[in-house]
JSON list of C-alpha atoms in Angstrom, two decimals:
[
{"chain": "A", "resi": 1, "resn": "MET", "atom": "CA", "xyz": [12.46, -5.16, -22.44]},
{"chain": "A", "resi": 2, "resn": "ALA", "atom": "CA", "xyz": [14.05, -2.39, -20.36]},
{"chain": "A", "resi": 3, "resn": "ASP", "atom": "CA", "xyz": [16.39, -3.38, -17.57]},
{"chain": "A", "resi": 4, "resn": "ARG", "atom": "CA", "xyz": [14.82, -3.22, -14.16]},
{"chain": "A", "resi": 5, "resn": "PRO", "atom": "CA", "xyz": [16.14, -4.29, -10.78]},
{"chain": "A", "resi": 6, "resn": "ALA", "atom": "CA", "xyz": [15.56, -7.90, -9.87]},
{"chain": "A", "resi": 7, "resn": "VAL", "atom": "CA", "xyz": [13.03, -8.82, -7.22]},
{"chain": "A", "resi": 8, "resn": "THR", "atom": "CA", "xyz": [14.78, -9.21, -3.88]},
{"chain": "A", "resi": 9, "resn": "PRO", "atom": "CA", "xyz": [14.50, -12.79, -2.67]},
{"chain": "A", "resi": 10, "resn": "LEU", "atom": "CA", "xyz": [12.92, -12.87, 0.78]},
{"chain": "A", "resi": 11, "resn": "THR", "atom": "CA", "xyz": [12.45, -15.58, 3.34]},
{"chain": "A", "resi": 12, "resn": "ASP", "atom": "CA", "xyz": [8.91, -16.00, 4.64]},
{"chain": "A", "resi": 13, "resn": "THR", "atom": "CA", "xyz": [10.01, -14.38, 7.91]},
{"chain": "A", "resi": 14, "resn": "GLU", "atom": "CA", "xyz": [11.48, -11.37, 6.10]},
{"chain": "A", "resi": 15, "resn": "TYR", "atom": "CA", "xyz": [8.35, -11.02, 3.97]},
{"chain": "A", "resi": 16, "resn": "ASP", "atom": "CA", "xyz": [6.11, -11.16, 7.05]},
{"chain": "A", "resi": 17, "resn": "ARG", "atom": "CA", "xyz": [8.19, -8.47, 8.79]},
{"chain": "A", "resi": 18, "resn": "LEU", "atom": "CA", "xyz": [8.34, -6.15, 5.76]},
{"chain": "A", "resi": 19, "resn": "SER", "atom": "CA", "xyz": [4.71, -6.55, 4.72]},
{"chain": "A", "resi": 20, "resn": "GLY", "atom": "CA", "xyz": [3.57, -6.12, 8.34]},
{"chain": "A", "resi": 21, "resn": "ALA", "atom": "CA", "xyz": [5.58, -2.90, 8.62]},
{"chain": "A", "resi": 22, "resn": "LEU", "atom": "CA", "xyz": [4.01, -1.60, 5.39]},
{"chain": "A", "resi": 23, "resn": "LEU", "atom": "CA", "xyz": [0.46, -2.29, 6.62]},
{"chain": "A", "resi": 24, "resn": "ALA", "atom": "CA", "xyz": [1.25, -0.74, 10.03]},
{"chain": "A", "resi": 25, "resn": "ALA", "atom": "CA", "xyz": [2.61, 2.44, 8.37]},
{"chain": "A", "resi": 26, "resn": "VAL", "atom": "CA", "xyz": [-0.49, 2.83, 6.20]},
{"chain": "A", "resi": 27, "resn": "GLU", "atom": "CA", "xyz": [-2.84, 2.16, 9.10]},
{"chain": "A", "resi": 28, "resn": "ALA", "atom": "CA", "xyz": [-0.99, 4.58, 11.41]},
{"chain": "A", "resi": 29, "resn": "ARG", "atom": "CA", "xyz": [-1.11, 7.39, 8.82]},
{"chain": "A", "resi": 30, "resn": "ALA", "atom": "CA", "xyz": [-4.85, 6.87, 8.23]},
{"chain": "A", "resi": 31, "resn": "ASP", "atom": "CA", "xyz": [-5.52, 6.81, 11.98]},
{"chain": "A", "resi": 32, "resn": "ARG", "atom": "CA", "xyz": [-3.48, 10.02, 12.42]},
{"chain": "A", "resi": 33, "resn": "TRP", "atom": "CA", "xyz": [-5.45, 11.79, 9.68]},
{"chain": "A", "resi": 34, "resn": "LEU", "atom": "CA", "xyz": [-8.72, 10.73, 11.27]},
{"chain": "A", "resi": 35, "resn": "GLN", "atom": "CA", "xyz": [-7.57, 11.84, 14.73]},
{"chain": "A", "resi": 36, "resn": "ASP", "atom": "CA", "xyz": [-6.29, 15.19, 13.41]},
{"chain": "A", "resi": 37, "resn": "ASP", "atom": "CA", "xyz": [-9.56, 15.73, 11.48]},
{"chain": "A", "resi": 38, "resn": "VAL", "atom": "CA", "xyz": [-7.72, 15.85, 8.14]},
{"chain": "A", "resi": 39, "resn": "ILE", "atom": "CA", "xyz": [-10.13, 13.43, 6.48]},
{"chain": "A", "resi": 40, "resn": "ASP", "atom": "CA", "xyz": [-12.86, 11.04, 7.54]},
{"chain": "A", "resi": 41, "resn": "ILE", "atom": "CA", "xyz": [-11.03, 7.84, 6.64]},
{"chain": "A", "resi": 42, "resn": "ASP", "atom": "CA", "xyz": [-11.83, 4.45, 8.12]},
{"chain": "A", "resi": 43, "resn": "ALA", "atom": "CA", "xyz": [-9.00, 1.90, 8.39]},
{"chain": "A", "resi": 44, "resn": "GLN", "atom": "CA", "xyz": [-10.05, -1.68, 9.09]},
{"chain": "A", "resi": 45, "resn": "ARG", "atom": "CA", "xyz": [-7.32, -4.33, 9.37]},
{"chain": "A", "resi": 46, "resn": "THR", "atom": "CA", "xyz": [-7.87, -8.06, 9.51]},
{"chain": "A", "resi": 47, "resn": "GLY", "atom": "CA", "xyz": [-4.63, -10.03, 9.44]},
{"chain": "A", "resi": 48, "resn": "GLY", "atom": "CA", "xyz": [-2.87, -9.25, 6.16]},
{"chain": "A", "resi": 49, "resn": "LEU", "atom": "CA", "xyz": [-5.75, -7.22, 4.71]},
{"chain": "A", "resi": 50, "resn": "LEU", "atom": "CA", "xyz": [-6.22, -3.49, 5.26]},
{"chain": "A", "resi": 51, "resn": "GLU", "atom": "CA", "xyz": [-9.30, -1.70, 3.96]},
{"chain": "A", "resi": 52, "resn": "LEU", "atom": "CA", "xyz": [-9.39, 2.09, 3.75]},
{"chain": "A", "resi": 53, "resn": "GLY", "atom": "CA", "xyz": [-12.87, 3.61, 3.50]},
{"chain": "A", "resi": 54, "resn": "PHE", "atom": "CA", "xyz": [-13.26, 7.13, 2.11]},
{"chain": "A", "resi": 55, "resn": "PRO", "atom": "CA", "xyz": [-16.16, 9.58, 2.11]},
{"chain": "A", "resi": 56, "resn": "GLY", "atom": "CA", "xyz": [-18.65, 8.67, -0.59]},
{"chain": "A", "resi": 57, "resn": "GLY", "atom": "CA", "xyz": [-18.13, 4.94, -0.08]},
{"chain": "A", "resi": 58, "resn": "ARG", "atom": "CA", "xyz": [-14.96, 4.48, -2.11]},
{"chain": "A", "resi": 59, "resn": "LYS", "atom": "CA", "xyz": [-12.49, 1.92, -0.80]},
{"chain": "A", "resi": 60, "resn": "ILE", "atom": "CA", "xyz": [-8.85, 1.00, -1.21]},
{"chain": "A", "resi": 61, "resn": "VAL", "atom": "CA", "xyz": [-7.77, -2.49, -0.21]},
{"chain": "A", "resi": 62, "resn": "VAL", "atom": "CA", "xyz": [-4.16, -3.41, 0.57]},
{"chain": "A", "resi": 63, "resn": "ASN", "atom": "CA", "xyz": [-3.61, -7.13, 0.85]},
{"chain": "A", "resi": 64, "resn": "THR", "atom": "CA", "xyz": [-0.57, -9.26, 1.54]},
{"chain": "A", "resi": 65, "resn": "GLN", "atom": "CA", "xyz": [0.05, -12.27, -0.66]},
{"chain": "A", "resi": 66, "resn": "PRO", "atom": "CA", "xyz": [2.42, -14.46, 1.39]},
{"chain": "A", "resi": 67, "resn": "PRO", "atom": "CA", "xyz": [2.77, -17.36, -1.10]},
{"chain": "A", "resi": 68, "resn": "LEU", "atom": "CA", "xyz": [3.91, -14.90, -3.80]},
{"chain": "A", "resi": 69, "resn": "HIS", "atom": "CA", "xyz": [5.76, -12.49, -1.46]},
{"chain": "A", "resi": 70, "resn": "GLU", "atom": "CA", "xyz": [3.73, -9.65, -3.00]},
{"chain": "A", "resi": 71, "resn": "ILE", "atom": "CA", "xyz": [1.60, -6.75, -1.80]},
{"chain": "A", "resi": 72, "resn": "TRP", "atom": "CA", "xyz": [-1.60, -6.13, -3.73]},
{"chain": "A", "resi": 73, "resn": "LEU", "atom": "CA", "xyz": [-3.41, -2.80, -3.88]},
{"chain": "A", "resi": 74, "resn": "ALA", "atom": "CA", "xyz": [-6.95, -2.56, -5.23]},
{"chain": "A", "resi": 75, "resn": "ALA", "atom": "CA", "xyz": [-8.45, 0.85, -5.98]},
{"chain": "A", "resi": 76, "resn": "ARG", "atom": "CA", "xyz": [-9.65, 2.08, -9.35]},
{"chain": "A", "resi": 77, "resn": "GLN", "atom": "CA", "xyz": [-7.52, -0.77, -10.71]},
{"chain": "A", "resi": 78, "resn": "GLY", "atom": "CA", "xyz": [-5.32, -3.47, -9.24]},
{"chain": "A", "resi": 79, "resn": "TYR", "atom": "CA", "xyz": [-1.58, -3.30, -8.62]},
{"chain": "A", "resi": 80, "resn": "HIS", "atom": "CA", "xyz": [0.94, -5.97, -7.61]},
{"chain": "A", "resi": 81, "resn": "PHE", "atom": "CA", "xyz": [4.13, -4.96, -5.80]},
{"chain": "A", "resi": 82, "resn": "HIS", "atom": "CA", "xyz": [7.36, -6.92, -5.30]},
{"chain": "A", "resi": 83, "resn": "HIS", "atom": "CA", "xyz": [10.15, -6.09, -2.88]},
{"chain": "A", "resi": 84, "resn": "VAL", "atom": "CA", "xyz": [13.06, -4.67, -4.90]},
{"chain": "A", "resi": 85, "resn": "ALA", "atom": "CA", "xyz": [16.19, -3.19, -3.32]},
{"chain": "A", "resi": 86, "resn": "GLY", "atom": "CA", "xyz": [14.42, -2.11, -0.13]},
{"chain": "A", "resi": 87, "resn": "ARG", "atom": "CA", "xyz": [11.23, -0.78, -1.76]},
{"chain": "A", "resi": 88, "resn": "TRP", "atom": "CA", "xyz": [7.90, -2.22, -2.88]},
{"chain": "A", "resi": 89, "resn": "LEU", "atom": "CA", "xyz": [7.69, -1.66, -6.66]},
{"chain": "A", "resi": 90, "resn": "GLU", "atom": "CA", "xyz": [5.14, -2.60, -9.27]},
{"chain": "A", "resi": 91, "resn": "ARG", "atom": "CA", "xyz": [6.16, -4.01, -12.64]},
{"chain": "A", "resi": 92, "resn": "GLY", "atom": "CA", "xyz": [6.26, -0.54, -14.21]},
{"chain": "A", "resi": 93, "resn": "GLY", "atom": "CA", "xyz": [8.65, 0.67, -11.51]},
{"chain": "A", "resi": 94, "resn": "ARG", "atom": "CA", "xyz": [6.21, 2.77, -9.49]},
{"chain": "A", "resi": 95, "resn": "GLU", "atom": "CA", "xyz": [6.62, 2.64, -5.73]},
{"chain": "A", "resi": 96, "resn": "PHE", "atom": "CA", "xyz": [3.79, 1.42, -3.46]},
{"chain": "A", "resi": 97, "resn": "PHE", "atom": "CA", "xyz": [3.45, 4.60, -1.38]},
{"chain": "A", "resi": 98, "resn": "ASP", "atom": "CA", "xyz": [3.35, 6.77, -4.52]},
{"chain": "A", "resi": 99, "resn": "VAL", "atom": "CA", "xyz": [0.54, 4.70, -6.04]},
{"chain": "A", "resi": 100, "resn": "LEU", "atom": "CA", "xyz": [-1.37, 4.54, -2.75]},
{"chain": "A", "resi": 101, "resn": "SER", "atom": "CA", "xyz": [-1.02, 8.31, -2.28]},
{"chain": "A", "resi": 102, "resn": "GLU", "atom": "CA", "xyz": [-2.28, 8.98, -5.81]},
{"chain": "A", "resi": 103, "resn": "CYS", "atom": "CA", "xyz": [-5.32, 6.72, -5.37]},
{"chain": "A", "resi": 104, "resn": "ALA", "atom": "CA", "xyz": [-6.11, 8.07, -1.89]},
{"chain": "A", "resi": 105, "resn": "SER", "atom": "CA", "xyz": [-5.83, 11.67, -3.09]},
{"chain": "A", "resi": 106, "resn": "GLU", "atom": "CA", "xyz": [-8.24, 10.95, -5.92]},
{"chain": "A", "resi": 107, "resn": "TYR", "atom": "CA", "xyz": [-10.77, 9.33, -3.56]},
{"chain": "A", "resi": 108, "resn": "ALA", "atom": "CA", "xyz": [-10.40, 12.05, -0.92]},
{"chain": "A", "resi": 109, "resn": "GLY", "atom": "CA", "xyz": [-10.58, 14.95, -3.37]},
{"chain": "A", "resi": 110, "resn": "ARG", "atom": "CA", "xyz": [-7.48, 16.45, -1.76]},
{"chain": "A", "resi": 111, "resn": "ALA", "atom": "CA", "xyz": [-3.76, 15.75, -1.64]},
{"chain": "A", "resi": 112, "resn": "LEU", "atom": "CA", "xyz": [-2.83, 12.96, 0.76]},
{"chain": "A", "resi": 113, "resn": "ARG", "atom": "CA", "xyz": [0.65, 11.51, 1.13]},
{"chain": "A", "resi": 114, "resn": "PHE", "atom": "CA", "xyz": [1.39, 8.09, 2.59]},
{"chain": "A", "resi": 115, "resn": "GLU", "atom": "CA", "xyz": [5.01, 7.38, 3.52]},
{"chain": "A", "resi": 116, "resn": "PRO", "atom": "CA", "xyz": [6.88, 4.36, 4.84]}
]
């Protein structure tokens, strides 16, 4: 197996802060796009779950998993992200915001870029 950075151990408090910041960044970007008339995207947040609704009824769900200290993203498939060296990475090494941007761009039919 290829070497990959180890998952960063987090306290529950650190996880809550980092995962909350991630959800807030995604929600803020979606709200900005809606306000600026970039795309008709609906962001609905309930606690640790954020649902992004796209034209045509497609949805992306971002969900915190506090017991596992993970972030889950469900779109055309599911992804699990761990905190590694200051970034949220999936097992294959892809970064959360890259995967989210790719999925959102596909659903929107245009390039969209989420950033931390």
